[in-house]
Short mmCIF file of C-alpha atoms in Angstrom, two decimals:
data_model
loop_
_atom_site.label_atom_id
_atom_site.label_comp_id
_atom_site.label_asym_id
_atom_site.label_seq_id
_atom_site.Cartn_x
_atom_site.Cartn_y
_atom_site.Cartn_z
CA MET A 1 56.20 85.23 77.94
CA SER A 2 55.36 88.70 79.05
CA GLY A 3 57.58 91.73 78.59
CA ASP A 4 59.08 91.05 82.00
CA THR A 5 60.45 87.74 80.89
CA ILE A 6 63.77 86.31 79.76
CA THR A 7 65.52 87.93 80.42
CA GLN A 8 81.27 100.92 100.18
CA SER A 9 93.23 104.74 114.42
CA ALA A 10 93.22 105.90 116.88
CA THR A 11 96.88 105.50 116.71
CA SER A 12 97.36 105.84 120.21
CA GLN A 13 100.38 107.82 119.96
CA THR A 14 101.81 105.77 122.62
CA ALA A 15 103.88 108.42 123.76
CA THR A 16 106.84 106.98 122.07
CA SER A 17 108.70 107.93 125.02
CA GLN A 18 111.73 109.33 123.44
CA THR A 19 113.71 109.18 126.61
CA ALA A 20 116.68 111.42 126.59
CA PRO A 21 119.99 109.67 127.21
CA SER A 22 120.38 111.38 130.54
CA GLN A 23 116.87 110.38 131.65
CA THR A 24 115.68 107.09 132.97
CA ALA A 25 112.46 105.66 131.50
CA PRO A 26 109.77 105.10 134.12
CA SER A 27 109.27 101.49 135.10
CA GLN A 28 105.46 101.76 134.93
CA THR A 29 103.31 103.65 132.50
CA ALA A 30 100.75 105.98 133.98
CA PRO A 31 97.14 104.82 133.50
CA SER A 32 96.33 107.79 131.26
CA GLN A 33 99.13 106.78 128.88
CA THR A 34 98.24 103.11 128.58
CA ALA A 35 97.61 102.07 124.99
CA PRO A 36 94.05 100.77 124.47
CA SER A 37 93.78 96.99 124.38
CA GLN A 38 92.77 95.08 121.25
CA THR A 39 89.35 94.42 122.78
CA ALA A 40 88.82 98.10 123.52
CA ARG A 41 89.79 99.09 119.98
CA SER A 42 87.43 96.46 118.57
CA LYS A 43 84.54 97.73 120.69
CA THR A 44 85.26 101.30 119.61
CA ALA A 45 85.25 100.32 115.92
CA THR A 46 81.98 98.43 116.34
CA SER A 47 80.32 101.33 118.16
CA THR A 48 81.10 103.67 115.26
CA SER A 49 79.36 101.43 112.69
CA VAL A 50 76.25 99.26 112.53
CA ALA A 51 75.19 96.08 110.75
CA LEU A 52 73.45 96.39 107.39
CA THR A 53 70.06 95.32 108.74
CA ARG A 54 70.17 98.00 111.44
CA ALA A 55 71.35 100.63 108.96
CA ALA A 56 68.43 99.79 106.68
CA ARG A 57 66.03 100.09 109.60
CA GLU A 58 67.44 103.46 110.69
CA LEU A 59 67.20 104.77 107.13
CA GLY A 60 63.62 103.55 106.75
CA LEU A 61 64.39 101.21 103.83
CA ARG A 62 63.29 97.66 103.15
CA ARG A 63 65.99 95.07 102.56
CA GLY A 64 65.83 95.19 98.77
CA GLU A 65 65.74 98.99 98.74
CA PHE A 66 68.76 99.19 101.04
CA GLU A 67 70.76 96.70 98.93
CA LEU A 68 70.01 98.78 95.86
CA ALA A 69 71.01 102.00 97.65
CA VAL A 70 74.37 100.41 98.45
CA GLN A 71 74.84 99.15 94.89
CA LEU A 72 74.09 102.58 93.44
CA GLY A 73 76.44 104.31 95.88
CA TYR A 74 73.78 106.25 97.77
CA VAL A 75 74.85 104.53 101.01
CA ARG A 76 78.55 103.69 101.50
CA THR A 77 79.72 100.69 103.48
CA VAL A 78 82.95 99.98 105.34
CA PRO A 79 84.67 96.61 105.94
CA ASP A 80 84.34 94.95 109.31
CA ASP A 81 87.72 94.63 111.07
CA LYS A 82 86.61 91.28 112.48
CA GLY A 83 85.71 89.85 109.07
CA GLY A 84 81.98 89.85 109.64
CA GLY A 85 81.00 91.46 106.35
CA PRO A 86 80.41 95.09 105.40
CA ARG A 87 78.93 97.58 107.87
CA VAL A 88 77.71 101.17 107.70
CA ALA A 89 79.46 103.92 109.63
CA ARG A 90 77.39 106.03 111.99
CA ALA A 91 78.70 109.13 110.23
CA GLU A 92 77.36 107.75 106.91
CA ILE A 93 73.89 107.22 108.36
CA ASP A 94 73.94 110.80 109.69
CA ARG A 95 75.05 112.09 106.29
CA VAL A 96 72.21 110.35 104.46
CA ARG A 97 69.64 111.45 107.02
CA ASP A 98 70.80 115.08 106.72
CA GLU A 99 70.18 115.17 102.94
CA ASP A 100 67.37 117.37 101.67
CA GLY A 101 64.08 115.54 101.34
CA PHE A 102 65.06 112.51 103.43
CA PRO A 103 63.57 109.92 103.49
CA GLU A 104 61.27 110.47 100.49
CA THR A 105 64.08 111.44 98.11
CA LEU A 106 66.13 108.37 99.00
CA ARG A 107 63.15 106.06 98.54
CA GLU A 108 62.41 107.60 95.14
CA ARG A 109 65.98 106.93 94.03
CA VAL A 110 65.70 103.21 94.77
CA THR A 111 62.14 102.65 93.54
CA VAL A 112 62.05 99.93 90.89
CA LEU A 113 59.27 99.07 88.44
CA GLY A 114 58.50 96.12 86.20
CA THR A 115 57.42 96.31 82.57
CA ARG A 116 53.74 97.09 83.12
CA ASP A 117 54.29 99.81 85.76
CA GLY A 118 57.29 101.19 83.89
CA ALA A 119 55.24 101.48 80.72
CA ALA A 120 52.47 103.29 82.60
CA LEU A 121 54.98 105.72 84.08
CA MET A 122 56.33 106.53 80.61
CA GLY A 123 52.90 106.65 78.98
CA VAL A 124 53.55 103.82 76.50
CA THR A 125 52.26 100.30 76.02
CA PRO A 126 54.05 97.36 77.68
CA ALA A 127 54.99 96.07 74.23
CA ARG A 128 56.71 99.35 73.31
CA PHE A 129 58.44 99.45 76.70
CA THR A 130 59.77 95.92 76.12
CA ARG A 131 61.18 97.04 72.77
CA PHE A 132 62.98 99.90 74.52
CA ALA A 133 64.49 97.43 76.98
CA ARG A 134 65.54 94.92 74.32
CA LEU A 135 67.23 97.72 72.38
CA GLY A 136 69.11 98.85 75.49
CA LEU A 137 67.38 102.23 75.67
CA VAL A 138 66.35 101.48 79.26
CA ILE A 139 68.61 99.29 81.38
CA PRO A 140 67.43 96.87 84.08
CA VAL A 141 68.92 97.24 87.53
CA LYS A 142 67.62 93.99 89.05
CA PHE A 143 65.89 90.76 88.10
CA TYR A 144 64.18 87.88 89.84
CA LEU A 145 62.53 84.60 88.87
CA ASN A 146 58.80 84.33 89.41
CA ARG A 147 57.04 81.11 90.40
CA TYR A 148 56.99 80.01 86.77
CA ARG A 149 60.78 80.48 86.56
CA ALA A 150 60.28 83.38 84.19
CA VAL A 151 62.78 86.23 84.48
CA VAL A 152 61.23 89.51 85.63
CA TRP A 153 63.37 92.55 84.91
CA LEU A 154 63.14 95.64 87.11
CA TYR A 155 64.07 99.21 86.22
CA LEU A 156 64.81 102.35 88.22
CA ALA A 157 61.76 104.62 88.15
CA GLU A 158 64.07 107.66 88.25
CA GLU A 159 65.79 106.59 85.02
CA LEU A 160 62.46 105.90 83.29
CA ARG A 161 61.26 109.42 84.14
CA GLN A 162 64.48 110.88 82.72
CA PHE A 163 64.07 108.88 79.51
CA ALA A 164 60.46 109.96 79.07
CA ALA A 165 61.37 113.62 79.73
CA GLY A 166 64.15 113.68 77.12
CA LYS A 167 63.16 115.65 74.03
CA GLU A 168 65.31 113.39 71.87
CA ASN A 169 63.07 110.45 72.81
CA THR A 170 59.76 112.03 71.84
CA ARG A 171 59.52 110.20 68.52
CA LEU A 172 60.33 106.86 70.14
CA LEU A 173 57.56 107.32 72.71
CA SER A 174 54.77 107.97 70.22
CA GLY A 175 55.87 107.36 66.63
CA ARG A 176 56.83 104.21 64.75
CA THR A 177 60.04 102.47 65.74
CA PRO A 178 62.77 103.49 63.23
CA GLU A 179 63.43 100.88 60.57
CA GLY A 180 67.00 100.15 61.70
CA LEU A 181 65.83 99.43 65.23
CA ARG A 182 62.97 97.29 63.94
CA ASP A 183 65.45 95.19 61.97
CA GLN A 184 67.50 94.56 65.12
CA LEU A 185 64.40 93.49 67.01
CA ASP A 186 63.33 91.19 64.19
CA ALA A 187 66.78 89.60 64.32
CA GLY A 188 66.20 88.72 67.97
CA LEU A 189 68.26 91.44 69.65
CA ASP A 190 67.80 91.49 73.44
CA LEU A 191 70.32 93.55 75.39
CA ARG A 192 68.64 93.18 78.78
CA PRO A 193 70.91 90.41 80.12
CA ARG A 194 74.09 91.99 78.76
CA ASN A 195 73.25 95.47 80.06
CA TRP A 196 72.38 94.05 83.47
CA ARG A 197 75.71 92.16 83.56
CA GLY A 198 77.59 95.36 82.75
CA ARG A 199 75.82 97.20 85.53
CA HIS A 200 76.36 94.32 87.96
CA LEU A 201 80.06 94.15 87.07
CA GLY A 202 80.53 97.84 87.81
CA TYR A 203 78.85 97.46 91.20
CA ARG A 204 80.98 94.46 92.17
CA LEU A 205 84.22 96.12 91.13
CA ARG A 206 83.40 99.18 93.22
CA GLN A 207 83.05 96.98 96.29
CA THR A 208 86.66 95.79 96.44
CA GLU A 209 90.22 96.99 95.88
CA ASP A 210 91.81 93.55 96.15
CA PRO A 211 93.18 92.62 92.68
CA TRP A 212 92.40 88.88 93.00
CA GLU A 213 88.83 89.62 94.09
CA ARG A 214 88.44 91.99 91.15
CA ALA A 215 89.70 89.31 88.78
CA ALA A 216 87.21 86.86 90.32
CA VAL A 217 84.36 89.29 89.67
CA VAL A 218 85.25 89.41 85.98
CA ALA A 219 85.75 85.63 85.78
CA ALA A 220 82.31 85.06 87.32
CA LEU A 221 80.69 86.44 84.16
CA LEU A 222 82.52 84.02 81.84
CA ASP A 223 81.80 80.42 80.97
CA PRO A 224 84.11 77.99 82.86
CA VAL A 225 85.70 76.93 79.57
CA GLN A 226 86.53 80.56 78.74
CA VAL A 227 88.08 81.04 82.18
CA ALA A 228 90.15 77.85 81.83
CA GLU A 229 91.50 79.05 78.49
CA VAL A 230 92.56 82.44 79.90
CA VAL A 231 93.70 81.24 83.34
CA GLN A 232 95.73 78.13 82.62
CA ASP A 233 97.34 77.91 86.07
CA PRO A 234 95.08 75.59 88.15
CA TYR A 235 96.05 77.25 91.44
CA GLU A 236 95.06 80.66 90.12
CA ARG A 237 91.75 79.22 88.94
CA ALA A 238 91.19 77.66 92.35
CA LEU A 239 91.74 81.05 93.98
CA LEU A 240 89.35 82.76 91.56
CA ASN A 241 86.71 80.11 92.23
CA ARG A 242 87.09 80.60 95.98
CA LEU A 243 86.68 84.38 95.64
CA ARG A 244 83.86 84.12 93.10
CA PRO A 245 80.77 86.14 94.16
CA ALA A 246 77.78 84.01 95.09
CA LEU A 247 74.96 83.96 92.55
CA SER A 248 72.08 83.95 95.00
CA ALA A 249 71.67 82.89 98.59
CA HIS A 250 68.15 81.65 97.88
CA ASP A 251 68.76 79.20 95.02
CA THR A 252 69.64 75.58 95.70
CA PRO A 253 72.81 74.66 93.77
CA ASP A 254 72.08 72.82 90.50
CA SER A 255 68.36 73.61 90.76
CA PRO A 256 66.62 74.84 87.57
CA ALA A 257 66.37 78.32 89.12
CA ALA A 258 70.10 78.37 89.94
CA VAL A 259 70.97 77.17 86.43
CA LEU A 260 68.81 79.85 84.83
CA THR A 261 70.32 82.52 87.10
CA ALA A 262 73.81 81.33 86.15
CA ARG A 263 72.83 81.48 82.49
CA ILE A 264 71.76 85.11 82.79
CA MET A 265 75.00 85.94 84.60
CA THR A 266 77.19 84.33 81.92
CA ALA A 267 78.26 86.36 78.88
CA ASP A 268 77.05 84.89 75.59
CA ASP A 269 77.72 87.65 73.06
CA PRO A 270 81.06 87.30 71.21
CA ASP A 271 81.93 90.98 71.67
CA GLU A 272 81.12 90.85 75.36
CA ILE A 273 83.11 87.62 75.82
CA GLY A 274 86.12 89.12 74.06
CA TRP A 275 85.98 92.25 76.21
CA LEU A 276 85.69 90.23 79.43
CA ARG A 277 88.56 87.92 78.46
CA ALA A 278 90.80 90.93 77.82
CA ASP A 279 89.72 92.49 81.13
CA LEU A 280 90.42 89.20 82.94
CA ARG A 281 93.96 89.05 81.50
CA GLN A 282 94.61 92.61 82.65
CA SER A 283 93.18 91.91 86.10
CA LEU A 284 95.32 88.79 86.42
CA ALA A 285 98.47 90.70 85.49
CA GLU A 286 97.74 93.27 88.21
CA ALA A 287 96.97 90.55 90.77
CA ARG A 288 100.16 88.60 90.02
CA GLU A 289 102.22 91.75 90.52
CA GLN A 290 100.83 92.18 94.02
CA ARG A 291 101.00 88.55 95.18
CA PRO A 292 100.99 85.05 93.66
CA ALA A 293 98.16 82.60 94.09
CA PRO A 294 98.71 80.24 97.06
CA ARG A 295 100.29 76.90 96.21
CA PRO A 296 100.88 73.72 98.21
CA SER A 297 104.33 72.98 99.55
CA PRO A 298 106.49 71.08 97.03
CA GLY A 299 106.54 67.34 97.37
CA VAL A 300 103.09 66.94 98.95
CA PRO A 301 101.94 63.34 98.31
CA GLY A 302 98.98 62.93 96.00
CA GLU A 303 99.19 66.45 94.59
CA ARG A 304 98.42 66.56 90.88
CA SER A 305 100.74 68.41 88.55
CA PRO A 306 99.48 71.65 86.99
CA GLU A 307 99.47 70.06 83.53
CA THR A 308 97.25 67.19 84.66
CA THR A 309 94.97 69.51 86.58
CA THR A 310 94.56 71.78 83.58
CA ALA A 311 93.47 68.95 81.31
CA VAL A 312 91.06 67.53 83.87
CA ASP A 313 89.58 70.91 84.70
CA LEU A 314 89.07 71.77 81.04
CA ALA A 315 87.15 68.56 80.52
CA LEU A 316 85.02 69.11 83.62
CA ALA A 317 84.35 72.72 82.66
CA SER A 318 83.25 71.64 79.20
CA GLU A 319 80.88 69.04 80.63
CA GLU A 320 79.44 71.59 83.06
CA ALA A 321 78.87 74.12 80.29
CA GLN A 322 77.13 71.53 78.09
CA ARG A 323 74.92 70.37 80.97
CA SER A 324 73.91 73.99 81.73
CA ARG A 325 73.05 74.65 78.11
CA GLY A 326 70.97 71.49 77.94
CA LEU A 327 69.00 72.30 81.07
CA PHE A 328 68.47 75.87 79.92
CA GLY A 329 67.07 74.56 76.63
CA TRP A 330 64.68 72.34 78.61
CA LEU A 331 63.56 75.35 80.63
CA ARG A 332 62.88 77.34 77.49
CA ARG A 333 60.76 74.52 76.05
CA ARG A 334 58.71 74.51 79.25
CA ASN A 335 58.30 78.32 79.14
CA PRO A 336 57.37 79.24 75.56
#
C-alpha cells in the first residue's frame, strides 16, 4: 500500500401588566402589545440563520471544505429550534466574510493534502512523510476509502507548512531518522488512526453540551464489549446507542467499507482504551446526575430484566466484535 494507506428571545416583554390594585386591566390588548405568535417567532429565528448548504455557498466553500471549517471552529453553527439540524447564523456569515483576506485565507485554512502532495509541500519524499505521520509528527484531519478500499489520510496544508518551517524539525526533514524513532517504526508503530480518533473526539465533544450525547461520543470509539463492561445498565446502553454519532452516510451497513471505517474509529491501543473507559465512566456519572436514562413502565409484558439483557448483549457484542475482526483480516489479505 502507498503512504496514504491504512490507515457550533425576543422575550416579548409582554408588558406584564402590573395593574395597580386601584386600576382595572383592559379587556383587550392593544395590537402593538400583542405577543408574537409561535409561528412568527419561528419565522424570525429561521430568517436570522441559514442551512449549512446555503452557508457554504455564501462563503464560497465546497461541501468538504465547509464541513472541515465547522469542525475546526472557523465557522460556528447554532441548533435549529425546530430540530432540523445545525444552522449558521447570519451574523456568523457576516463575521467570517469581514475577516482579512476572505475568502482566500479561509480556503487556505481548510486545504487538505494527501501523502504525495504533502511531501512535495514539505520538500521530502513520500516515504519520509509517511514516517512522520506514523510517528505522530503530523496528524491527519480526515480520511476516506478509495476504490480499492485503501485508507487515504489527509492533512491540513497549514499544519504541514508550520512543521516544515520549525527550526527544531530541520534534522528530521533532511537527516537520518533518529535511532529511537527508527526502532518504533520497525516495531510497527502507526499513530495515524489513534491521532485521528483523538482529533475527531475533540470535534464531536465541542458540538454538544448534553451529557448523554457526550458520553455517546466517547462510547462510539470503544469496542461494544468494552462499552458493555463499563455500562452494565442495558437501558443506559440503549440510550448511548441511540445517540451514537453515525459513522458515514455513504457506507451501506455491514459492507466491507463500513466495517473498515468502524475499525478505524475503534480504539485498539491498550493505553487509549484505558483512557476512553475512564472518560466514559466520568461522562456517565455527569449524565446520571442530570437525568436518568429512560426506562419502560414497570410491569410491561415481555420486558426482559436488566440481568438477562446484560448477558445477552454481552454475548452479541462479543460476536459482533469477532465478526468485525475477521472481516478486517480478510480485507487486509486482499490489500497487501
